[in-house]
Short mmCIF file of C-alpha atoms and ligand atoms in Angstrom, two decimals:
data_model
loop_
_atom_site.label_atom_id
_atom_site.label_comp_id
_atom_site.label_asym_id
_atom_site.label_seq_id
_atom_site.Cartn_x
_atom_site.Cartn_y
_atom_site.Cartn_z
CA UNK W 1 17.44 28.83 -18.21
CA UNK W 2 19.58 25.50 -17.47
CA UNK W 3 20.24 23.69 -20.39
CA UNK W 4 21.78 20.80 -18.74
CA UNK W 5 20.75 19.23 -15.14
CA UNK W 6 22.63 17.65 -13.33
CA UNK W 7 19.50 15.14 -12.42
CA UNK W 8 16.37 14.53 -14.09
CA UNK W 9 14.00 12.42 -12.36
CA UNK W 10 10.93 11.08 -14.69
CA UNK W 11 7.78 11.06 -12.28
CA UNK W 12 7.08 13.25 -9.49
CA UNK W 13 5.29 10.00 -6.94
CA UNK W 14 6.94 9.04 -4.29
CA UNK W 15 10.16 7.76 -6.13
CA UNK W 16 10.88 10.69 -8.40
CA UNK W 17 10.26 13.37 -5.49
CA UNK W 18 12.20 11.70 -2.53
CA UNK W 19 14.70 11.24 -5.16
CA UNK W 20 14.96 15.10 -6.64
CA UNK W 21 14.68 16.87 -2.99
CA UNK W 22 17.73 14.17 -1.99
CA UNK W 23 19.62 15.77 -4.52
CA UNK W 24 19.06 19.42 -3.87
CA UNK W 25 20.48 18.63 -0.36
CA UNK W 26 23.77 18.05 -2.60
CA UNK W 27 23.33 20.79 -3.91
CA UNK W 28 22.54 19.66 -7.30
CA UNK W 29 20.50 21.06 -10.47
CA UNK W 30 17.04 18.78 -10.58
CA UNK W 31 14.18 18.57 -13.05
CA UNK W 32 11.09 16.89 -12.46
CA UNK W 33 9.09 15.74 -15.36
CA UNK W 34 5.60 14.82 -14.96
CA UNK W 35 2.98 13.23 -16.71
CA UNK W 36 0.21 13.10 -15.30
CA UNK W 37 -0.67 14.25 -11.63
CA UNK W 38 1.53 15.76 -9.58
CA UNK W 39 2.60 13.33 -6.21
CA UNK W 40 1.80 10.32 -8.90
CA UNK W 41 -0.27 7.16 -7.67
CA UNK W 42 1.28 8.25 -3.80
CA UNK W 43 -1.10 11.38 -3.90
CA UNK W 44 -3.80 11.04 -6.71
CA UNK W 45 -6.04 8.17 -7.18
CA UNK W 46 -3.85 6.67 -4.90
CA UNK W 47 -2.37 6.21 -1.64
CA UNK W 48 -3.33 9.48 -0.87
CA UNK W 49 -7.35 9.86 -2.24
CA UNK W 50 -8.01 6.67 -1.04
CA UNK W 51 -6.47 6.51 2.94
CA UNK W 52 -8.81 9.93 2.90
CA UNK W 53 -12.07 8.08 1.81
CA UNK W 54 -11.29 5.25 4.42
CA UNK W 55 -10.81 7.78 6.99
CA UNK W 56 -13.83 9.78 5.97
CA UNK W 57 -15.82 5.98 5.43
CA UNK W 58 -14.33 4.91 8.87
CA UNK W 59 -15.68 8.52 11.17
CA UNK W 60 -19.16 7.62 9.26
CA UNK W 61 -19.48 4.03 10.41
CA UNK W 62 -18.09 5.48 13.91
CA UNK W 63 -20.95 8.04 13.65
CA UNK W 64 -23.91 4.98 12.42
CA UNK W 65 -22.85 2.33 15.76
CA UNK W 66 -25.78 2.71 18.35
CA UNK W 67 -24.91 0.62 20.73
CA UNK W 68 -22.63 2.52 22.89
CA UNK W 69 -24.81 5.44 24.10
CA UNK W 70 -25.61 8.05 21.86
CA UNK W 71 -26.62 7.77 18.26
CA UNK W 72 -26.42 10.26 15.78
CA UNK W 73 -29.69 11.37 13.91
CA UNK W 74 -30.55 11.64 9.86
CA UNK W 75 -27.49 10.48 9.65
CA UNK W 76 -26.93 10.95 5.04
CA UNK W 77 -23.35 10.99 3.04
CA UNK W 78 -23.29 12.59 -0.22
CA UNK W 79 -20.79 10.95 -2.74
CA UNK W 80 -19.69 14.31 -4.20
CA UNK W 81 -18.77 15.91 -1.27
CA UNK W 82 -16.67 12.67 -0.50
CA UNK W 83 -15.07 13.33 -3.25
CA UNK W 84 -14.58 17.43 -2.99
CA UNK W 85 -13.02 16.37 0.06
CA UNK W 86 -10.91 13.64 -1.13
CA UNK W 87 -9.99 16.41 -4.21
CA UNK W 88 -9.18 18.46 -1.17
CA UNK W 89 -6.88 16.78 0.60
CA UNK W 90 -4.96 15.59 -2.63
CA UNK W 91 -4.71 19.01 -3.53
CA UNK W 92 -3.31 20.52 -0.27
CA UNK W 93 -0.39 17.77 -0.68
CA UNK W 94 0.28 18.95 -4.26
CA UNK W 95 0.00 22.86 -3.45
CA UNK W 96 2.86 21.31 -0.73
CA UNK W 97 4.97 20.12 -3.24
CA UNK W 98 4.24 23.15 -5.49
CA UNK W 99 5.66 25.30 -3.00
CA UNK W 100 8.55 23.65 -2.37
CA UNK W 101 9.86 23.22 -5.67
CA UNK W 102 9.16 27.00 -6.33
CA UNK W 103 10.79 27.68 -3.17
CA UNK W 104 14.16 26.13 -4.94
CA UNK W 105 13.33 27.37 -8.13
CA UNK W 106 16.32 27.98 -10.42
CA UNK W 107 15.89 31.86 -10.53
CA UNK W 108 16.10 31.97 -6.98
CA UNK W 109 18.05 28.90 -5.70
CA UNK W 110 21.92 29.05 -6.61
CA UNK W 111 23.02 26.39 -4.42
CA UNK W 112 20.76 23.32 -6.21
CA UNK W 113 17.52 23.43 -7.98
CA UNK W 114 13.96 22.26 -8.20
CA UNK W 115 12.22 22.72 -11.58
CA UNK W 116 9.23 20.80 -13.05
CA UNK W 117 8.32 19.87 -16.71
CA UNK W 118 4.30 18.64 -17.93
CA UNK W 119 4.79 15.86 -20.26
CA UNK W 120 5.29 12.65 -21.52
CA UNK W 121 9.28 11.98 -21.21
CA UNK W 122 11.00 9.61 -23.72
CA UNK W 123 14.83 8.87 -23.84
CA UNK W 124 16.20 10.24 -26.97
CA UNK W 125 19.80 9.47 -26.24
CA UNK W 126 21.26 8.48 -23.36
CA UNK W 127 22.08 11.66 -22.12
CA UNK W 128 18.91 13.60 -23.40
CA UNK W 129 14.92 12.99 -22.86
CA UNK W 130 12.22 14.28 -25.26
CA UNK W 131 9.41 15.99 -23.14
CA UNK W 132 6.02 16.06 -24.80
CA UNK W 133 2.94 17.62 -24.19
CA UNK W 134 -0.02 19.07 -25.97
CA UNK W 135 1.42 22.53 -26.81
CA UNK W 136 5.82 21.53 -27.41
CA UNK W 137 8.22 18.96 -27.30
CA UNK W 138 11.41 20.06 -25.87
CA UNK W 139 14.77 17.83 -25.02
CA UNK W 140 16.12 18.05 -22.05
CA UNK W 141 20.01 16.66 -21.35
CA UNK W 142 21.00 15.60 -18.03
CA UNK W 143 24.42 14.01 -16.32
CA UNK W 144 22.08 11.23 -14.16
CA UNK W 145 18.62 9.63 -14.30
CA UNK W 146 16.07 8.74 -12.32
CA UNK W 147 13.35 6.48 -14.04
CA UNK W 148 10.18 6.15 -11.72
CA UNK W 149 7.59 6.26 -13.51
CA UNK W 150 5.51 3.88 -11.19
CA UNK W 151 2.84 1.50 -12.38
CA UNK W 152 -0.97 1.55 -13.47
CA UNK W 153 -3.79 -0.92 -12.84
CA UNK W 154 -3.68 -4.15 -14.25
CA UNK W 155 -6.64 -4.55 -16.81
CA UNK W 156 -8.44 -7.70 -17.42
CA UNK W 157 -8.49 -9.84 -20.49
CA UNK W 158 -11.40 -9.66 -22.53
CA UNK W 159 -12.76 -6.19 -20.60
CA UNK W 160 -12.74 -3.03 -21.60
CA UNK W 161 -12.40 -0.46 -18.64
CA UNK W 162 -14.80 1.89 -20.12
CA UNK W 163 -14.41 4.55 -17.18
CA UNK W 164 -17.98 4.39 -16.15
CA UNK W 165 -19.23 1.10 -15.25
CA UNK W 166 -16.18 -0.73 -15.74
CA UNK W 167 -13.11 1.14 -13.83
CA UNK W 168 -10.29 0.36 -11.98
CA UNK W 169 -9.01 2.42 -9.12
CA UNK W 170 -8.17 5.35 -11.17
CA UNK W 171 -11.42 5.55 -11.58
CA UNK W 172 -13.22 6.09 -8.41
CA UNK W 173 -12.82 9.41 -8.39
CA UNK W 174 -14.85 9.86 -11.57
CA UNK W 175 -18.28 7.69 -10.54
CA UNK W 176 -21.04 10.05 -10.06
CA UNK W 177 -22.61 8.66 -7.26
CA UNK W 178 -22.49 5.66 -4.70
CA UNK W 179 -23.71 2.71 -7.26
CA UNK W 180 -26.16 0.84 -5.72
CA UNK W 181 -24.14 -2.80 -6.46
CA UNK W 182 -20.88 -2.98 -6.84
CA UNK W 183 -18.52 -6.25 -7.96
CA UNK W 184 -14.93 -5.41 -7.03
CA UNK W 185 -12.88 -8.46 -9.31
CA UNK W 186 -9.76 -8.93 -7.10
CA UNK W 187 -9.11 -9.68 -2.99
CA UNK W 188 -5.04 -8.22 -2.55
CA UNK W 189 -5.14 -5.26 -0.19
CA UNK W 190 -7.06 -2.38 -2.44
CA UNK W 191 -9.56 -4.71 -3.43
CA UNK W 192 -10.38 -5.25 0.40
CA UNK W 193 -9.80 -1.52 1.02
CA UNK W 194 -12.54 -0.34 -1.18
CA UNK W 195 -14.82 -3.21 -0.68
CA UNK W 196 -14.30 -1.58 3.29
CA UNK W 197 -14.96 2.26 1.82
CA UNK W 198 -17.49 1.17 0.16
CA UNK W 199 -19.57 -1.20 3.25
CA UNK W 200 -18.62 1.38 5.69
CA UNK W 201 -20.64 4.12 4.39
CA UNK W 202 -23.15 1.93 3.29
CA UNK W 203 -24.43 3.05 0.44
CA UNK W 204 -23.27 -0.14 -1.66
CA UNK W 205 -23.87 -3.59 -2.47
CA UNK W 206 -21.06 -4.93 -2.51
CA UNK W 207 -19.64 -7.67 -3.44
CA UNK W 208 -15.66 -9.29 -3.54
CA UNK W 209 -14.78 -11.67 -5.68
CA UNK W 210 -12.08 -13.85 -4.14
CA UNK W 211 -10.47 -16.47 -6.96
CA UNK W 212 -9.45 -18.44 -3.32
CA UNK W 213 -10.50 -19.96 -0.20
CA UNK W 214 -9.38 -16.77 1.40
CA UNK W 215 -8.97 -12.67 0.61
CA UNK W 216 -5.57 -12.03 0.97
CA UNK W 217 -4.02 -14.93 -0.06
CA UNK W 218 -0.26 -14.15 0.85
CA UNK W 219 -0.78 -13.83 4.21
CA UNK W 220 -1.48 -16.37 7.31
CA UNK W 221 -4.88 -18.12 7.20
CA UNK W 222 -6.09 -16.67 10.79
CA UNK W 223 -5.37 -13.00 9.33
CA UNK W 224 -6.88 -13.64 5.73
CA UNK W 225 -10.17 -15.48 7.82
CA UNK W 226 -9.93 -12.32 10.24
CA UNK W 227 -10.25 -9.69 7.49
CA UNK W 228 -12.53 -11.80 5.38
CA UNK W 229 -14.80 -12.25 8.12
CA UNK W 230 -14.71 -8.18 9.77
CA UNK W 231 -15.73 -7.25 5.49
CA UNK W 232 -18.64 -10.02 6.20
CA UNK W 233 -19.68 -8.32 9.42
CA UNK W 234 -19.49 -5.55 7.08
CA UNK W 235 -21.92 -6.24 4.76
CA UNK W 236 -19.37 -7.73 1.88
CA UNK W 237 -20.30 -10.54 0.20
CA UNK W 238 -17.46 -12.50 -1.00
CA UNK W 239 -17.79 -14.83 -3.61
CA UNK W 240 -14.49 -16.99 -2.74
CA UNK W 241 -13.32 -19.35 -4.99
CA UNK W 242 -15.21 -17.83 -7.65
CA UNK W 243 -13.44 -16.50 -11.36
CA UNK W 244 -15.01 -13.93 -13.27
CA UNK W 245 -16.18 -15.53 -16.65
CA UNK W 246 -17.97 -12.77 -18.29
CA UNK W 247 -19.62 -9.24 -18.43
CA UNK W 248 -22.68 -8.07 -19.57
CA UNK W 249 -22.96 -4.38 -19.99
CA UNK W 250 -26.71 -3.16 -20.63
CA UNK W 251 -27.62 0.51 -20.87
CA UNK W 252 -28.35 0.21 -16.69
CA UNK W 253 -27.05 -2.42 -15.76
CA UNK W 254 -23.82 -5.14 -15.74
CA UNK W 255 -24.71 -9.02 -16.20
CA UNK W 256 -21.82 -10.56 -14.03
CA UNK W 257 -21.50 -14.83 -14.93
CA UNK W 258 -19.22 -16.31 -11.69
CA UNK W 259 -18.02 -19.61 -12.33
CA UNK W 260 -16.96 -21.22 -8.68
CA UNK W 261 -14.43 -24.61 -8.39
CA UNK W 262 -17.18 -26.76 -7.39
CA UNK W 263 -18.62 -26.79 -10.65
CA UNK W 264 -21.62 -23.95 -10.26
CA UNK W 265 -22.31 -20.86 -11.80
CA UNK W 266 -24.15 -17.75 -10.31
CA UNK W 267 -25.76 -14.88 -12.29
CA UNK W 268 -25.66 -11.22 -10.70
CA UNK W 269 -26.76 -7.90 -11.69
CA UNK W 270 -24.57 -4.60 -10.66
CA UNK W 271 -24.04 -1.17 -11.46
CA UNK W 272 -20.60 -1.11 -11.61
CA UNK W 273 -17.35 -3.62 -11.82
CA UNK W 274 -14.10 -2.10 -9.86
CA UNK W 275 -11.14 -4.47 -10.99
CA UNK W 276 -8.48 -4.87 -9.11
CA UNK W 277 -5.87 -7.29 -10.15
CA UNK W 278 -2.70 -5.93 -9.24
CA UNK W 279 -0.31 -3.58 -10.98
CA UNK W 280 2.01 -3.70 -13.96
CA UNK W 281 5.17 -1.27 -14.64
CA UNK W 282 5.32 2.11 -16.57
CA UNK W 283 8.21 1.20 -18.70
CA UNK W 284 6.96 1.44 -22.53
CA UNK W 285 7.09 4.29 -24.53
CA UNK W 286 9.90 5.02 -22.47
CA UNK W 287 12.57 5.20 -24.88
CA UNK W 288 14.46 2.53 -22.89
CA UNK W 289 16.01 0.96 -26.20
CA UNK W 290 18.52 3.87 -26.66
CA UNK W 291 19.99 2.45 -22.83
CA UNK W 292 20.03 -0.71 -24.33
CA UNK W 293 18.02 -1.27 -21.50
CA UNK W 294 16.62 -5.67 -20.79
CA UNK W 295 13.76 -5.14 -18.39
CA UNK W 296 12.70 -8.02 -17.00
CA UNK W 297 9.39 -10.54 -18.18
CA UNK W 298 7.19 -8.72 -15.91
CA UNK W 299 8.22 -4.97 -17.50
CA UNK W 300 10.02 -3.91 -14.73
CA UNK W 301 13.44 -2.81 -14.51
CA UNK W 302 16.19 -4.68 -13.05
CA UNK W 303 18.43 -2.30 -10.30
CA UNK W 304 21.36 -3.17 -8.08
CA UNK W 305 21.33 -2.61 -4.55
CA UNK W 306 22.23 0.88 -5.08
CA UNK W 307 19.09 1.58 -7.44
CA UNK W 308 21.26 1.76 -10.77
CA UNK W 309 20.67 -0.26 -13.44
CA UNK W 310 22.06 -3.45 -14.10
CA UNK W 311 25.43 -3.92 -14.57
CA UNK W 312 25.11 -5.28 -18.36
CA UNK W 313 23.45 -1.56 -19.86
CA UNK W 314 26.72 -0.20 -19.38
CA UNK W 315 24.99 3.26 -17.93
CA UNK W 316 25.71 3.91 -14.58
CA UNK W 317 24.45 7.21 -14.34
CA UNK W 318 20.54 5.91 -15.37
CA UNK W 319 19.00 4.78 -12.00
CA UNK W 320 14.98 3.30 -11.16
CA UNK W 321 13.12 3.83 -8.53
CA UNK W 322 9.50 2.87 -6.90
CA UNK W 323 7.33 0.59 -8.11
CA UNK W 324 8.72 -0.06 -12.08
CA UNK W 325 11.58 -1.90 -10.03
CA UNK W 326 9.44 -4.74 -9.20
CA UNK W 327 10.28 -4.58 -5.30
CA UNK W 328 7.38 -3.77 -3.29
CA UNK W 329 4.74 -1.82 -4.36
CA UNK W 330 4.72 0.76 -1.15
CA UNK W 331 4.93 4.52 -1.15
CA UNK W 332 7.78 3.88 1.71
CA UNK W 333 9.44 1.59 -0.50
CA UNK W 334 9.45 3.53 -3.38
CA UNK W 335 10.42 7.05 -1.66
CA UNK W 336 13.28 4.54 0.30
CA UNK W 337 14.44 3.99 -2.78
CA UNK W 338 14.36 7.48 -4.66
CA UNK W 339 16.74 8.74 -1.46
CA UNK W 340 18.98 6.15 -2.43
CA UNK W 341 19.90 6.97 -6.11
CA UNK W 342 19.62 10.29 -4.90
CA UNK W 343 22.34 9.82 -2.07
CA UNK W 344 24.44 7.47 -5.09
CA UNK W 345 24.12 10.46 -6.98
CA UNK W 346 25.39 12.85 -4.91
CA UNK W 347 27.66 11.03 -2.58
CA UNK W 348 27.33 7.59 -0.97
CA UNK W 349 24.23 6.01 -0.01
CA UNK W 350 24.36 6.78 3.71
CA UNK W 351 22.81 2.89 4.33
CA UNK W 352 22.21 0.21 2.32
CA UNK W 353 18.33 -0.85 2.15
CA UNK W 354 17.09 -4.07 4.09
CA UNK W 355 13.51 -4.89 2.45
CA UNK W 356 12.90 -7.58 4.84
CA UNK W 357 11.36 -5.77 7.63
CA UNK W 358 9.39 -3.47 5.79
CA UNK W 359 6.07 -2.68 7.59
CA UNK W 360 2.22 -2.41 5.20
CA UNK W 361 -0.55 -0.68 6.21
CA UNK W 362 -4.59 -2.18 5.30
CA UNK W 363 -6.85 -0.28 5.49
CA UNK W 364 -9.39 -2.19 6.61
CA UNK W 365 -12.24 -2.03 9.56
CA UNK W 366 -10.22 -2.65 12.19
CA UNK W 367 -7.37 -1.89 10.36
CA UNK W 368 -3.90 -4.40 9.65
CA UNK W 369 -0.28 -3.91 10.13
CA UNK W 370 2.14 -6.45 9.14
CA UNK W 371 6.31 -6.10 10.12
CA UNK W 372 8.84 -8.70 9.07
CA UNK W 373 8.13 -12.69 8.46
CA UNK W 374 4.48 -14.69 8.74
CA UNK W 375 3.89 -18.32 9.51
CA UNK W 376 3.82 -19.15 5.55
CA UNK W 377 7.46 -17.12 5.10
CA UNK W 378 9.18 -18.70 7.84
CA UNK W 379 7.40 -22.31 7.00
CA UNK W 380 8.52 -21.96 3.54
CA UNK W 381 12.62 -21.09 4.82
CA UNK W 382 12.16 -23.94 6.99
CA UNK W 383 12.73 -21.53 10.10
CA UNK W 384 12.06 -22.80 13.61
CA UNK W 385 9.47 -20.40 15.25
CA UNK W 386 7.02 -19.78 17.52
CA UNK W 387 4.01 -18.13 16.78
CA UNK W 388 1.86 -16.18 20.12
CA UNK W 389 -1.72 -14.80 19.91
CA UNK W 390 -2.86 -11.96 22.04
CA UNK W 391 -6.38 -11.23 21.30
CA UNK W 392 -7.57 -6.97 22.23
CA UNK W 393 -10.60 -8.36 24.13
CA UNK W 394 -8.05 -8.50 26.46
CA UNK W 395 -6.78 -5.01 26.25
CA UNK W 396 -7.38 -2.47 28.77
CA UNK W 397 -7.29 0.33 26.28
CA UNK W 398 -9.21 -1.46 24.05
CA UNK W 399 -11.85 -2.41 26.51
CA UNK W 400 -12.32 1.42 27.42
CA UNK W 401 -12.59 2.49 23.73
CA UNK W 402 -15.18 -0.41 23.41
CA UNK W 403 -13.28 -1.91 20.53
CA UNK W 404 -11.67 -4.65 21.14
CA UNK W 405 -12.09 -6.51 17.52
CA UNK W 406 -8.04 -7.19 17.38
CA UNK W 407 -5.22 -9.19 18.17
CA UNK W 408 -1.19 -9.39 18.02
CA UNK W 409 0.97 -12.13 16.61
CA UNK W 410 4.43 -12.38 17.09
CA UNK W 411 6.39 -14.28 15.54
CA UNK W 412 9.84 -15.17 17.44
CA UNK W 413 12.82 -17.64 16.52
CA UNK W 414 12.54 -21.06 18.42
CA UNK W 415 16.13 -20.87 19.83
CA UNK W 416 17.94 -19.66 22.99
CA UNK W 417 17.75 -16.01 21.58
CA UNK W 418 14.08 -16.36 21.16
CA UNK W 419 14.61 -13.42 18.37
CA UNK W 420 11.79 -11.26 17.00
CA UNK W 421 10.95 -12.13 13.55
CA UNK W 422 7.62 -10.85 13.05
CA UNK W 423 4.42 -9.34 14.03
CA UNK W 424 0.85 -9.15 12.69
CA UNK W 425 -1.51 -6.74 14.25
CA UNK W 426 -5.29 -5.48 13.82
CA UNK W 427 -7.64 -3.19 15.75
CA UNK W 428 -7.38 0.20 16.50
CA UNK W 429 -4.16 1.99 16.45
CA UNK W 430 -2.17 -0.96 14.84
CA UNK W 431 -0.97 1.00 12.28
CA UNK W 432 0.65 3.59 14.83
CA UNK W 433 2.38 0.64 16.80
CA UNK W 434 3.83 -1.60 14.29
CA UNK W 435 6.70 0.78 13.65
CA UNK W 436 7.81 -0.09 17.35
CA UNK W 437 8.40 -4.19 16.58
CA UNK W 438 9.61 -2.67 13.43
CA UNK W 439 12.88 -1.15 15.36
CA UNK W 440 12.81 -4.24 17.87
CA UNK W 441 12.89 -6.34 14.67
CA UNK W 442 16.05 -4.11 13.08
CA UNK W 443 17.77 -4.16 16.26
CA UNK W 444 17.48 -7.94 16.34
CA UNK W 445 15.77 -7.53 19.82
CA UNK W 446 15.22 -10.80 21.33
CA UNK W 447 12.37 -11.36 23.79
CA UNK W 448 14.05 -10.92 26.94
CA UNK W 449 15.43 -7.55 26.40
CA UNK W 450 12.08 -6.41 25.33
CA UNK W 451 10.91 -7.24 28.13
CA UNK W 452 12.76 -4.95 30.48
CA UNK W 453 10.48 -2.20 28.57
CA UNK W 454 8.02 -0.66 30.57
CA UNK W 455 4.54 0.34 28.15
CA UNK W 456 2.56 3.27 29.32
CA UNK W 457 -1.06 2.56 30.40
CA UNK W 458 -3.19 2.30 28.73
CA UNK W 459 -1.93 1.71 25.71
CA UNK W 460 -2.71 -0.30 22.96
CA UNK W 461 0.65 -1.48 22.72
CA UNK W 462 -0.01 -3.54 26.05
CA UNK W 463 -0.79 -6.13 24.10
CA UNK W 464 2.60 -6.78 22.55
CA UNK W 465 4.28 -6.70 25.67
CA UNK W 466 1.29 -9.78 27.36
CA UNK W 467 1.94 -11.55 23.64
CA UNK W 468 5.61 -11.61 24.18
CA UNK W 469 5.52 -12.37 27.89
CA UNK W 470 3.03 -15.07 26.88
CA UNK W 471 6.05 -16.97 25.01
CA UNK W 472 8.04 -17.56 28.03
CA UNK W 473 4.86 -18.41 30.09
CA UNK W 474 5.06 -14.83 32.17
CA UNK W 475 1.92 -13.05 31.19
CA UNK W 476 -0.65 -11.73 33.47
CA UNK W 477 -3.56 -13.63 31.65
CA UNK W 478 -2.82 -16.65 31.08
CA UNK W 479 -3.87 -19.19 28.24
CA UNK W 480 -5.22 -21.89 29.97
CA UNK W 481 -8.11 -19.25 31.23
CA UNK W 482 -8.82 -17.66 28.25
CA UNK W 483 -7.95 -20.01 25.48
CA UNK W 484 -9.91 -18.43 22.77
CA UNK W 485 -8.13 -15.24 23.40
CA UNK W 486 -4.59 -16.34 23.91
CA UNK W 487 -2.34 -19.72 21.99
CA UNK W 488 0.75 -20.39 21.54
CA UNK W 489 2.03 -22.27 18.63
CA UNK W 490 5.69 -24.27 17.61
CA UNK W 491 6.86 -24.54 14.03
CA UNK W 492 9.81 -26.92 13.39
CA UNK W 493 10.87 -27.84 10.18
CA UNK W 494 10.10 -32.13 9.94
C1 LIG N 1 -5.59 2.45 -4.69
C2 LIG N 1 -4.11 2.60 -3.87
C3 LIG N 1 -4.14 2.75 -2.64
C4 LIG N 1 -2.53 2.90 -2.45
N1 LIG N 1 -2.23 2.60 -0.95
C5 LIG N 1 -1.51 2.69 -0.49
C6 LIG N 1 -0.91 3.07 0.96
O1 LIG N 1 -1.83 3.25 1.53
N2 LIG N 1 0.14 2.23 1.63
C7 LIG N 1 1.26 2.86 0.83
O2 LIG N 1 2.46 2.80 0.86
N3 LIG N 1 0.92 2.63 -0.66
C8 LIG N 1 0.13 2.63 -1.28
N4 LIG N 1 -0.33 2.52 -2.42
C9 LIG N 1 1.15 1.83 -3.84
C10 LIG N 1 1.54 3.91 -3.36
O3 LIG N 1 0.46 4.47 -4.34
C11 LIG N 1 2.85 3.40 -4.44
O4 LIG N 1 3.33 2.27 -4.23
C12 LIG N 1 4.11 4.82 -5.11
O5 LIG N 1 2.97 5.51 -5.50
C13 LIG N 1 5.16 4.24 -5.91
O6 LIG N 1 5.55 5.65 -6.12
P1 LIG N 1 5.89 5.97 -7.66
O7 LIG N 1 7.05 7.13 -7.59
O8 LIG N 1 7.07 4.42 -7.60
O9 LIG N 1 5.41 5.87 -9.01
P2 LIG N 1 4.18 6.35 -8.90
O10 LIG N 1 3.40 7.22 -7.51
O11 LIG N 1 3.58 5.88 -9.94
O12 LIG N 1 4.54 7.85 -9.55
C14 LIG N 1 5.01 7.95 -10.63
C15 LIG N 1 4.65 8.69 -11.76
O13 LIG N 1 5.06 9.12 -12.96
C16 LIG N 1 4.40 9.19 -14.21
N5 LIG N 1 5.00 9.22 -15.41
C17 LIG N 1 5.06 7.89 -16.18
N6 LIG N 1 5.20 7.84 -17.24
C18 LIG N 1 5.81 9.01 -17.39
C19 LIG N 1 6.32 9.49 -18.18
N7 LIG N 1 7.20 8.25 -19.86
N8 LIG N 1 7.08 10.95 -18.30
C20 LIG N 1 6.79 11.81 -17.37
N9 LIG N 1 6.13 11.29 -16.33
C21 LIG N 1 5.60 9.55 -16.23
C22 LIG N 1 3.20 9.03 -13.61
O14 LIG N 1 2.03 10.22 -14.02
C23 LIG N 1 2.91 8.87 -12.04
O15 LIG N 1 3.00 10.15 -11.96
C24 LIG N 1 -1.26 2.32 -3.20
C25 LIG N 1 -1.81 2.90 -4.47
C26 LIG N 1 -2.97 2.15 -5.12
C27 LIG N 1 -3.57 2.36 -6.66
#
């Protein structure tokens, strides 16, 4: 039994688990405390389960295609089997995590160890937490703490989540069957992902509620319009400029009243409403008052660059990582922050985090990937740029795949250097090749340097090469010949 750990990590999501494992690398004795699912939203009711469901739905959509010379007879899908497959994927990962925890359990491992306690953690003193579950309450002491309690779905005011007809992303796997009709409230990434998944399976009439003119309001208009158009082509009914006024529950359906910006209202009937309007940090009932922490007005925990809590708490042995910190809510960000906190505890951080070059993947049909700046960001910062757009319709590999719906859009600085500032890509494999552009941005590479690289043929990333060549008018295919498929714009501050 260890009576004082070197580190207690509260939460076993990507932030907590990575902090625990990196601390083990430094020979520390670590206890992970988890209230619910091992792996947090990184695994269950979140990144892994939604991506498994997405992959299954994409396979189904491919099997349902009839425009490429073959067709599958009697294609059908069973929601319960889909659910079983999704849960099997989540468990596979959870058992890998557990295997690692058991491999380094204190009984076996002398140089550093991993333990896990299930229950709700709450600070009792600045150096101890109380862990409470159905059977017991115990106090655990540690020299250091990482708060990695993540986030939960934001609820819609005046709308009671009942877990059956009115659900959040946490309730998807509790559905008993494909809803015949579903309203998704919120057109951010999670809302659009579930709209893609349910429309791919083609068993559900999907309504997507979008408060503005375009889904994904923070993305450039051309990217948002592309995503909107694809959702509509997939059968999703998007209610642009509409807000939810009221949902009336009937025994067998929901009656939904929508108000549109132009003044008219519409009443529709659905079976399930999915609330996807963002996530709020889990900072309540954690006993943060025992640390004297002032949380931000949106509930997030303020941290410094190395993830230690902000100076004025005086507790430099307490760190926070992941969704709870208010940085972009992504698996990779949580994992990096968790690792950084452990590196700081164990020794010195290996390198500082640079949040400006994060890659984001959006699991739509087709997938969309983003890295670095977009046009809106550069215009806000008054940074002059050139934006080049190159359609996958001109990329041989996409033509061979019979899958040309996609593009590459690259932004470079509008100066002599022509540094790569950002990219948005859509289409097959976009999620795989975005990393190559992240490297280019990270290394501050200029257009001229990048153009020396050989791209293998036939490959989807050849679109990147041609897109970049377009900027210096060296492309094989010219914008004059394909004005719809290749274009360039230049932006200068007034
Ligand atoms: C539907 C969905 C899809 C997503 N898809 C992607 C994606 O494709 N790519 C991507 O990068 N990101 C995705 N995300 C976001 C990603 O899952 C989160 O950013 C990431 O999981 C955050 O990690 P975390 O460790 O901060 O918190 P979490 O993963 O939320 O883990 C926190 C853990 O802390 C536990 N906990 C909370 N309070 C306590 C307490 N007091 N005591 C003990 N334990 C506690 C919780 O039970 C939870 O297990 C998705 C999220 C959702 C909801």
